[in-house]
DNA sequence: GCACGACTGGACCGATCGGTCTAGTGTTTT
DNA sequence: AAAACACTAGACCGATCGGTCCAGTCGTGC
């Protein structure tokens, strides 16, 4: 029997692993202050982890950590998408539920953070690595949404298109919502995309 | 007679003023690497300006410069919007022209830069100042687009709404175009928003 | 001429950056 | 018991960060 990989939360203990605490602290801070705006010490303090551990789990340091954070975020987003579509009778309902869920998150974050989805696209020295990472994460997210579209009767192509259009609109809406500090911009997105009246 | 304000380009000389060179270098670099990712020395080198001058023109330093850059960018965007609508027979034509112009810019920038419009929203220590600055700039841009909508027969409300929806879609499209390095995402935006076939 | 403000040029500063390195602590394997 | 390994702990490093300061250079008005 091979040992359980330590970078997942042990379901038996309450404590997330050191690695996970790093990833989650990093996710939060990168979203708030951006890649270059966040110092390693800040992340380490928030995670309650010494520097040595960071470079053990992420040999390439900050960039490595950022990619892990992006990956983790994408998975979280997909989870919310799946949740939103679970009981949705049609595409618009699923999208609307997702927007409302995210608007709630937006309010919790006090309108301060970057869009969780597109915050994946960090600037930074290693631009191309981040770009590639972001591209993959987006495609995962879009594919997840498209799957639900297909399950609701769309053709593969139509579903992919609808998912893409939605993610585009969502990203723009989040940013505008942030500058205005109004989560209703997010709740209004379905009306913008699919016509007034819900 | 009062002296000409030195922060505008003297139309008689070719040389942009020191202040303008700073703002333009800052605009370019902030767009490429973000606020925190750009060092002052980098900006100063690119602009060919010593540090003392920066703090003469922008007493509050980097933050001041960033706001000036955001303002300048907004004006440039509005200029492109006005250009795009100059000969447009209807809203969709104006928007389409704008998208094509920006797609061309996107290609020139080699897909590397952040969206010129929403790149205005810097992270940074002084978050609220930047947020306010971004909010005003967005409103200026949206108002500019809405004006053209009204001139083309929309009601004030409809025009504002259409402009807002478009800017939202544009921002999302730029980001997706960037991760995919495909400017066609921008050119396709009118089809997404207003239905296929141009 | 000379004084004065606007502006330039750049040395200098403490703080913080990301990253390295080594010592120490457990746990597992043999 | 001992060696091997996974991981923690944090002191330490040179580089670079944004910002300050002041001496020097103009152009202009008195």
Coordinates of C-alpha atoms (C1' of nucleotides) in Angstrom, one line a residue:
Chain A
X1 CA 0.0 0.0 0.0
X2 CA 1.4 3.4 -1.0
X3 CA 1.2 6.4 1.2
X4 CA -1.5 8.9 0.9
X5 CA -0.4 12.0 -0.9
X6 CA 0.0 14.6 1.7
X7 CA -1.1 17.5 -0.4
X8 CA -4.7 16.7 0.0
X9 CA -6.7 17.4 3.2
X10 CA -6.8 14.4 5.3
X11 CA -10.6 13.7 5.7
X12 CA -10.0 12.4 9.2
X13 CA -8.3 15.4 10.6
X14 CA -9.8 18.9 10.7
X15 CA -6.5 20.6 9.9
X16 CA -5.7 21.3 6.2
X17 CA -2.2 20.3 5.3
X18 CA 0.6 22.8 5.2
X19 CA 0.5 22.8 1.5
X20 CA -3.2 23.5 1.4
X21 CA -3.0 26.3 3.9
X22 CA -0.3 27.9 1.7
X23 CA -2.4 27.6 -1.5
X24 CA -5.5 29.0 0.1
X25 CA -3.8 31.9 1.8
X26 CA -2.0 32.6 -1.5
X27 CA -5.3 32.5 -3.4
X28 CA -6.9 35.0 -1.1
X29 CA -4.0 37.4 -1.1
X30 CA -3.3 37.2 -4.8
X31 CA -6.9 38.0 -5.5
X32 CA -6.8 40.9 -3.2
X33 CA -3.5 42.5 -4.0
X34 CA -2.3 40.8 -7.2
X35 CA 0.7 38.7 -7.8
X36 CA 3.4 41.4 -7.5
X37 CA 1.5 43.2 -4.8
X38 CA 1.7 40.2 -2.4
X39 CA 4.8 39.5 -0.5
X40 CA 5.9 36.0 0.4
X41 CA 6.1 36.9 4.1
X42 CA 2.5 38.1 3.9
X43 CA 1.4 34.7 2.6
X44 CA 3.5 32.8 5.1
X45 CA 2.2 34.8 8.0
X46 CA -1.4 34.3 6.9
X47 CA -0.8 30.6 6.4
X48 CA 1.2 30.3 9.6
X49 CA 4.0 28.5 7.7
X50 CA 7.7 29.1 7.7
X51 CA 9.7 29.9 4.6
X52 CA 11.4 26.6 4.5
X53 CA 8.2 24.7 4.1
X54 CA 7.2 26.8 1.2
X55 CA 10.2 26.0 -0.8
X56 CA 9.9 22.3 0.1
X57 CA 6.4 22.1 -1.3
X58 CA 6.9 24.6 -4.1
X59 CA 10.5 24.3 -5.2
X60 CA 10.1 27.1 -7.7
X61 CA 8.7 29.4 -5.1
X62 CA 6.2 32.1 -5.7
X63 CA 5.4 31.2 -9.3
X64 CA 4.8 27.6 -8.4
X65 CA 2.5 28.6 -5.6
X66 CA 0.6 31.0 -7.9
X67 CA -0.1 28.2 -10.4
X68 CA -1.3 26.0 -7.7
X69 CA -3.6 28.8 -6.5
X70 CA -4.9 29.3 -9.9
X71 CA -5.6 25.6 -10.3
X72 CA -7.4 25.4 -6.9
X73 CA -9.5 28.5 -7.8
X74 CA -10.6 27.0 -11.1
X75 CA -11.7 23.8 -9.3
X76 CA -13.7 25.9 -6.8
X77 CA -15.4 27.8 -9.6
X78 CA -16.3 24.6 -11.3
X79 CA -17.8 23.3 -8.1
X80 CA -20.1 26.4 -7.9
X81 CA -21.1 25.9 -11.5
X82 CA -22.0 22.3 -10.9
X83 CA -24.0 23.3 -7.8
X84 CA -25.8 26.0 -9.8
X85 CA -26.9 23.7 -12.5
X86 CA -27.8 20.7 -10.3
X87 CA -31.5 21.6 -10.1
X88 CA -31.7 24.0 -13.1
X89 CA -34.5 23.3 -15.6
X90 CA -32.7 25.2 -18.3
X91 CA -29.6 27.1 -19.2
X92 CA -30.8 30.5 -18.1
X93 CA -31.8 29.3 -14.6
X94 CA -28.4 27.7 -14.1
X95 CA -26.6 30.9 -15.1
X96 CA -28.8 33.0 -13.0
X97 CA -28.2 30.9 -9.9
X98 CA -24.5 31.0 -10.6
X99 CA -24.6 34.8 -10.8
X100 CA -26.5 35.1 -7.6
X101 CA -24.1 32.8 -5.8
X102 CA -21.2 34.8 -7.0
X103 CA -22.9 38.1 -6.1
X104 CA -23.2 36.8 -2.6
X105 CA -19.5 35.9 -2.6
X106 CA -18.7 39.4 -4.0
X107 CA -20.5 41.0 -1.1
X108 CA -18.7 38.8 1.4
X109 CA -15.4 39.9 -0.1
X110 CA -16.6 43.5 0.3
X111 CA -16.2 44.3 -3.4
X112 CA -12.4 44.4 -3.0
X113 CA -11.1 41.4 -4.8
X114 CA -10.4 40.7 -8.4
X115 CA -12.6 38.4 -10.3
X116 CA -11.9 34.9 -9.0
X117 CA -12.0 33.5 -12.5
X118 CA -9.9 36.0 -14.4
X119 CA -7.7 36.8 -11.5
X120 CA -6.0 33.7 -12.7
X121 CA -4.3 35.8 -15.3
X122 CA -1.4 37.2 -13.3
X123 CA 1.0 39.6 -14.6
X124 CA 4.5 38.8 -13.5
X125 CA 8.0 38.1 -14.7
X126 CA 7.1 34.7 -16.0
X127 CA 4.3 35.9 -18.2
X128 CA 4.0 32.9 -20.5
X129 CA 3.8 30.3 -17.8
X130 CA 0.9 32.2 -16.2
X131 CA -0.8 32.7 -19.5
X132 CA -0.7 29.0 -20.3
X133 CA -1.9 28.2 -16.8
X134 CA -4.8 30.7 -17.2
X135 CA -5.7 29.3 -20.6
X136 CA -6.0 25.8 -19.3
X137 CA -8.0 26.9 -16.3
X138 CA -10.4 28.9 -18.4
X139 CA -10.9 26.0 -20.8
X140 CA -11.7 23.8 -17.9
X141 CA -14.3 26.2 -16.6
X142 CA -15.8 26.8 -19.9
X143 CA -16.0 23.1 -20.6
X144 CA -17.7 22.5 -17.3
X145 CA -20.4 25.1 -18.1
X146 CA -20.7 23.7 -21.6
X147 CA -21.3 20.2 -20.2
X148 CA -24.4 21.5 -18.4
X149 CA -25.6 23.2 -21.6
X150 CA -25.4 20.0 -23.5
X151 CA -27.2 18.1 -20.7
X152 CA -29.9 20.6 -21.1
X153 CA -30.3 19.9 -24.8
X154 CA -27.9 22.2 -26.5
X155 CA -25.6 20.9 -29.3
X156 CA -22.0 20.7 -28.3
X157 CA -21.1 23.7 -30.3
X158 CA -24.0 25.8 -29.1
X159 CA -23.2 24.9 -25.5
X160 CA -19.5 25.8 -25.8
X161 CA -20.5 29.1 -27.4
X162 CA -23.0 29.9 -24.8
X163 CA -20.5 29.1 -22.0
X164 CA -17.8 31.2 -23.6
X165 CA -20.2 34.2 -24.0
X166 CA -21.3 33.8 -20.4
X167 CA -17.8 33.7 -19.0
X168 CA -16.9 36.8 -21.0
X169 CA -19.9 38.6 -19.7
X170 CA -19.2 37.5 -16.2
X171 CA -15.7 38.7 -16.2
X172 CA -16.7 42.1 -17.4
X173 CA -19.5 42.3 -15.0
X174 CA -17.4 41.4 -12.0
X175 CA -14.9 44.2 -12.9
X176 CA -17.6 46.8 -13.3
X177 CA -19.3 45.6 -10.1
X178 CA -16.0 46.1 -8.4
X179 CA -15.5 49.6 -9.5
X180 CA -19.0 50.5 -8.5
X181 CA -19.1 48.4 -5.4
X182 CA -22.5 47.1 -6.5
X183 CA -23.1 43.3 -6.6
X184 CA -26.3 43.9 -8.5
X185 CA -24.3 44.3 -11.7
X186 CA -23.6 40.6 -11.4
X187 CA -27.3 39.7 -10.7
X188 CA -28.3 41.7 -13.7
X189 CA -26.0 39.8 -16.1
X190 CA -28.6 37.3 -17.2
X191 CA -30.9 40.1 -18.2
X192 CA -28.2 41.7 -20.3
X193 CA -27.3 38.5 -22.0
X194 CA -30.7 36.9 -22.5
X195 CA -33.1 39.8 -22.5
X196 CA -35.0 41.5 -19.6
X197 CA -37.4 39.7 -17.3
X198 CA -36.3 36.6 -15.5
Chain B
X1 CA -1.1 86.7 -20.6
X2 CA -0.6 83.7 -18.5
X3 CA 1.9 81.0 -19.3
X4 CA 1.0 78.0 -21.3
X5 CA 0.5 75.0 -19.0
X6 CA 3.6 72.9 -19.4
X7 CA 1.9 69.6 -19.1
X8 CA 0.5 69.7 -22.6
X9 CA 2.6 69.0 -25.7
X10 CA 3.7 72.2 -27.2
X11 CA 2.2 72.1 -30.6
X12 CA 5.2 74.0 -32.0
X13 CA 7.9 71.5 -30.8
X14 CA 8.0 67.9 -31.6
X15 CA 9.1 66.9 -28.1
X16 CA 6.4 65.9 -25.7
X17 CA 6.9 67.4 -22.3
X18 CA 8.6 65.6 -19.5
X19 CA 5.3 65.1 -17.8
X20 CA 3.8 63.5 -20.9
X21 CA 6.7 61.3 -21.4
X22 CA 6.3 60.0 -17.9
X23 CA 2.6 59.4 -18.2
X24 CA 2.9 57.6 -21.5
X25 CA 5.8 55.4 -20.3
X26 CA 3.9 54.6 -17.2
X27 CA 0.7 53.8 -19.1
X28 CA 2.6 51.3 -21.3
X29 CA 4.4 49.7 -18.4
X30 CA 1.5 49.5 -16.0
X31 CA -0.5 47.9 -18.8
X32 CA 2.2 45.3 -19.4
X33 CA 3.3 44.4 -15.9
X34 CA 0.7 45.9 -13.6
X35 CA 1.1 48.6 -10.9
X36 CA 3.2 46.7 -8.4
X37 CA 5.0 44.8 -11.1
X38 CA 6.4 48.0 -12.5
X39 CA 9.4 49.7 -10.8
X40 CA 9.9 53.5 -10.8
X41 CA 13.3 53.1 -12.2
X42 CA 11.9 51.2 -15.1
X43 CA 9.4 54.0 -15.9
X44 CA 12.1 56.6 -15.5
X45 CA 14.5 54.8 -17.8
X46 CA 11.9 54.4 -20.5
X47 CA 10.8 58.0 -20.2
X48 CA 14.4 59.2 -20.0
X49 CA 13.6 61.3 -17.0
X50 CA 15.4 61.5 -13.6
X51 CA 13.8 60.8 -10.4
X52 CA 13.7 64.4 -9.2
X53 CA 11.5 65.4 -12.1
X54 CA 9.0 62.7 -11.3
X55 CA 8.4 64.0 -7.8
X56 CA 8.3 67.5 -9.1
X57 CA 5.4 66.7 -11.5
X58 CA 3.8 64.1 -9.3
X59 CA 4.4 65.0 -5.6
X60 CA 2.6 61.9 -4.4
X61 CA 4.8 59.7 -6.5
X62 CA 3.8 56.4 -8.1
X63 CA 0.1 56.6 -7.2
X64 CA -0.2 60.1 -8.6
X65 CA 1.4 59.0 -11.8
X66 CA -0.9 55.9 -12.0
X67 CA -4.0 58.1 -11.8
X68 CA -2.6 60.4 -14.5
X69 CA -2.0 57.4 -16.6
X70 CA -5.5 56.1 -16.1
X71 CA -6.9 59.4 -17.1
X72 CA -4.8 59.6 -20.2
X73 CA -5.8 56.1 -21.2
X74 CA -9.5 56.9 -20.8
X75 CA -9.2 59.9 -23.1
X76 CA -7.4 57.8 -25.7
X77 CA -10.2 55.2 -25.6
X78 CA -12.8 57.9 -26.0
X79 CA -11.0 59.2 -29.0
X80 CA -11.1 55.7 -30.6
X81 CA -14.8 55.4 -29.8
X82 CA -15.5 58.8 -31.4
X83 CA -13.5 57.8 -34.4
X84 CA -15.4 54.5 -34.7
X85 CA -18.8 56.1 -34.6
X86 CA -17.9 59.1 -36.9
X87 CA -19.2 57.4 -40.1
X88 CA -21.4 54.7 -38.5
X89 CA -24.9 54.3 -39.8
X90 CA -26.0 52.5 -36.7
X91 CA -24.9 51.3 -33.3
X92 CA -23.8 47.9 -34.4
X93 CA -21.5 49.4 -37.1
X94 CA -19.9 51.7 -34.6
X95 CA -19.3 48.9 -32.1
X96 CA -17.9 46.7 -34.8
X97 CA -15.5 49.3 -36.0
X98 CA -14.4 49.9 -32.5
X99 CA -13.8 46.2 -31.9
X100 CA -11.8 45.9 -35.1
X101 CA -9.7 48.9 -34.2
X102 CA -9.0 47.5 -30.8
X103 CA -8.2 44.0 -32.2
X104 CA -5.6 45.7 -34.4
X105 CA -4.1 47.3 -31.3
X106 CA -4.2 44.0 -29.5
X107 CA -2.1 42.5 -32.3
X108 CA 0.3 45.3 -32.1
X109 CA 0.7 44.8 -28.4
X110 CA 1.4 41.1 -29.2
X111 CA -1.4 39.9 -26.9
X112 CA 0.6 40.7 -23.9
X113 CA -1.0 43.7 -22.3
X114 CA -4.0 44.0 -20.0
X115 CA -7.2 45.5 -21.3
X116 CA -6.5 49.2 -21.8
X117 CA -9.9 50.0 -20.4
X118 CA -10.0 47.9 -17.3
X119 CA -6.3 48.0 -16.7
X120 CA -7.3 51.2 -15.1
X121 CA -8.3 49.2 -12.1
X122 CA -5.0 48.8 -10.3
X123 CA -4.5 46.8 -7.3
X124 CA -2.2 48.6 -4.9
X125 CA -1.9 49.9 -1.4
X126 CA -4.1 52.8 -2.0
X127 CA -7.0 50.7 -3.2
X128 CA -9.8 53.2 -2.7
X129 CA -8.2 56.0 -4.6
X130 CA -7.6 53.8 -7.6
X131 CA -11.1 52.4 -7.4
X132 CA -12.6 55.9 -7.5
X133 CA -10.3 56.9 -10.3
X134 CA -11.4 53.8 -12.3
X135 CA -15.0 54.4 -11.6
X136 CA -14.9 57.9 -13.0
X137 CA -12.9 56.8 -16.0
X138 CA -15.4 54.1 -16.8
X139 CA -18.3 56.4 -16.5
X140 CA -16.6 58.8 -18.9
X141 CA -16.1 56.0 -21.4
X142 CA -19.6 54.6 -21.0
X143 CA -21.0 58.1 -21.4
X144 CA -19.0 58.7 -24.5
X145 CA -20.4 55.5 -26.1
X146 CA -23.9 56.3 -24.9
X147 CA -23.8 59.7 -26.6
X148 CA -23.3 58.0 -29.9
X149 CA -26.1 55.7 -29.2
X150 CA -28.4 58.6 -28.5
X151 CA -27.2 60.4 -31.7
X152 CA -28.2 57.2 -33.6
X153 CA -31.8 57.3 -32.2
X154 CA -31.7 55.4 -28.9
X155 CA -33.3 56.8 -25.9
X156 CA -30.9 58.0 -23.2
X157 CA -31.6 55.0 -21.0
X158 CA -31.3 52.5 -23.8
X159 CA -28.1 54.0 -25.0
X160 CA -26.6 54.0 -21.5
X161 CA -27.6 50.4 -21.1
X162 CA -26.2 49.3 -24.5
X163 CA -22.9 51.1 -23.8
X164 CA -22.6 49.4 -20.4
X165 CA -23.3 46.0 -21.8
X166 CA -20.8 46.6 -24.5
X167 CA -18.0 47.7 -22.2
X168 CA -18.7 44.7 -20.1
X169 CA -18.4 42.4 -23.0
X170 CA -15.4 44.1 -24.3
X171 CA -13.5 43.7 -21.1
X172 CA -14.3 40.0 -20.9
X173 CA -13.4 39.5 -24.5
X174 CA -10.1 41.3 -24.2
X175 CA -9.1 39.0 -21.3
X176 CA -10.1 35.9 -23.1
X177 CA -8.3 37.1 -26.2
X178 CA -5.2 37.6 -24.1
X179 CA -5.2 34.1 -22.6
X180 CA -5.7 32.6 -26.1
X181 CA -3.6 35.1 -28.0
X182 CA -6.3 35.4 -30.5
X183 CA -7.5 38.9 -31.5
X184 CA -10.5 37.3 -33.3
X185 CA -12.2 36.9 -29.9
X186 CA -12.5 40.7 -30.0
X187 CA -13.7 40.9 -33.6
X188 CA -16.4 38.3 -32.8
X189 CA -17.8 40.3 -29.9
X190 CA -20.6 42.0 -32.0
X191 CA -21.8 38.7 -33.1
X192 CA -22.0 37.5 -29.6
X193 CA -23.9 40.5 -28.4
X194 CA -26.2 41.2 -31.3
X195 CA -26.5 37.9 -33.0
X196 CA -24.5 36.2 -35.8
X197 CA -23.9 37.6 -39.2
X198 CA -22.7 41.1 -39.5
Chain C
dG1 C1' 22.7 91.9 -12.7
dC2 C1' 20.4 89.3 -9.6
dA3 C1' 16.9 86.9 -7.2
dC4 C1' 13.6 83.5 -7.6
dG5 C1' 10.7 79.8 -9.0
dA6 C1' 10.4 75.8 -12.1
dC7 C1' 12.6 72.0 -13.2
dT8 C1' 16.5 68.5 -13.6
dG9 C1' 20.0 65.3 -12.2
dG10 C1' 21.3 61.8 -9.2
dA11 C1' 23.2 60.2 -4.7
dC12 C1' 21.3 58.2 -0.9
dC13 C1' 18.0 55.9 2.4
dG14 C1' 15.6 52.3 5.2
dA15 C1' 12.4 48.7 4.1
dT16 C1' 11.1 44.9 1.8
dC17 C1' 11.5 41.9 -1.9
dG18 C1' 12.1 36.7 -3.5
dG19 C1' 15.2 33.2 -2.6
dT20 C1' 19.0 30.3 -0.3
dC21 C1' 20.9 27.6 3.2
dT22 C1' 21.6 25.0 7.2
dA23 C1' 20.2 23.0 11.4
dG24 C1' 16.8 20.5 13.7
dT25 C1' 12.6 17.4 14.3
dG26 C1' 9.9 13.8 13.5
dT27 C1' 8.5 9.4 11.1
dT28 C1' 9.4 5.4 8.5
dT29 C1' 12.2 1.7 6.8
dT30 C1' 15.6 -1.6 7.3
Chain D
dA1 C1' 19.7 1.2 16.5
dA2 C1' 20.6 3.5 12.6
dA3 C1' 20.0 5.4 8.3
dA4 C1' 16.9 7.6 5.1
dC5 C1' 13.5 10.7 4.2
dA6 C1' 9.9 14.4 4.6
dC7 C1' 9.2 18.4 6.5
dT8 C1' 9.7 22.5 9.6
dA9 C1' 12.1 26.6 11.3
dG10 C1' 14.1 30.9 10.6
dA11 C1' 18.6 33.4 10.0
dC12 C1' 20.5 35.4 6.3
dC13 C1' 21.5 37.3 1.5
dG14 C1' 22.0 40.7 -2.4
dA15 C1' 18.8 43.2 -5.2
dT16 C1' 15.4 46.3 -5.7
dC17 C1' 11.7 48.8 -4.0
dG18 C1' 9.4 53.7 -3.5
dG19 C1' 10.7 57.9 -1.6
dT20 C1' 13.7 61.9 0.2
dC21 C1' 16.9 65.4 -0.3
dC22 C1' 19.8 68.7 -2.2
dA23 C1' 22.9 70.8 -5.5
dG24 C1' 22.8 72.5 -10.0
dT25 C1' 20.6 74.7 -14.3
dC26 C1' 17.7 77.0 -16.6
dG27 C1' 14.3 80.9 -18.1
dT28 C1' 12.0 85.0 -16.5
dG29 C1' 10.7 89.3 -14.1
dC30 C1' 12.4 92.9 -11.4

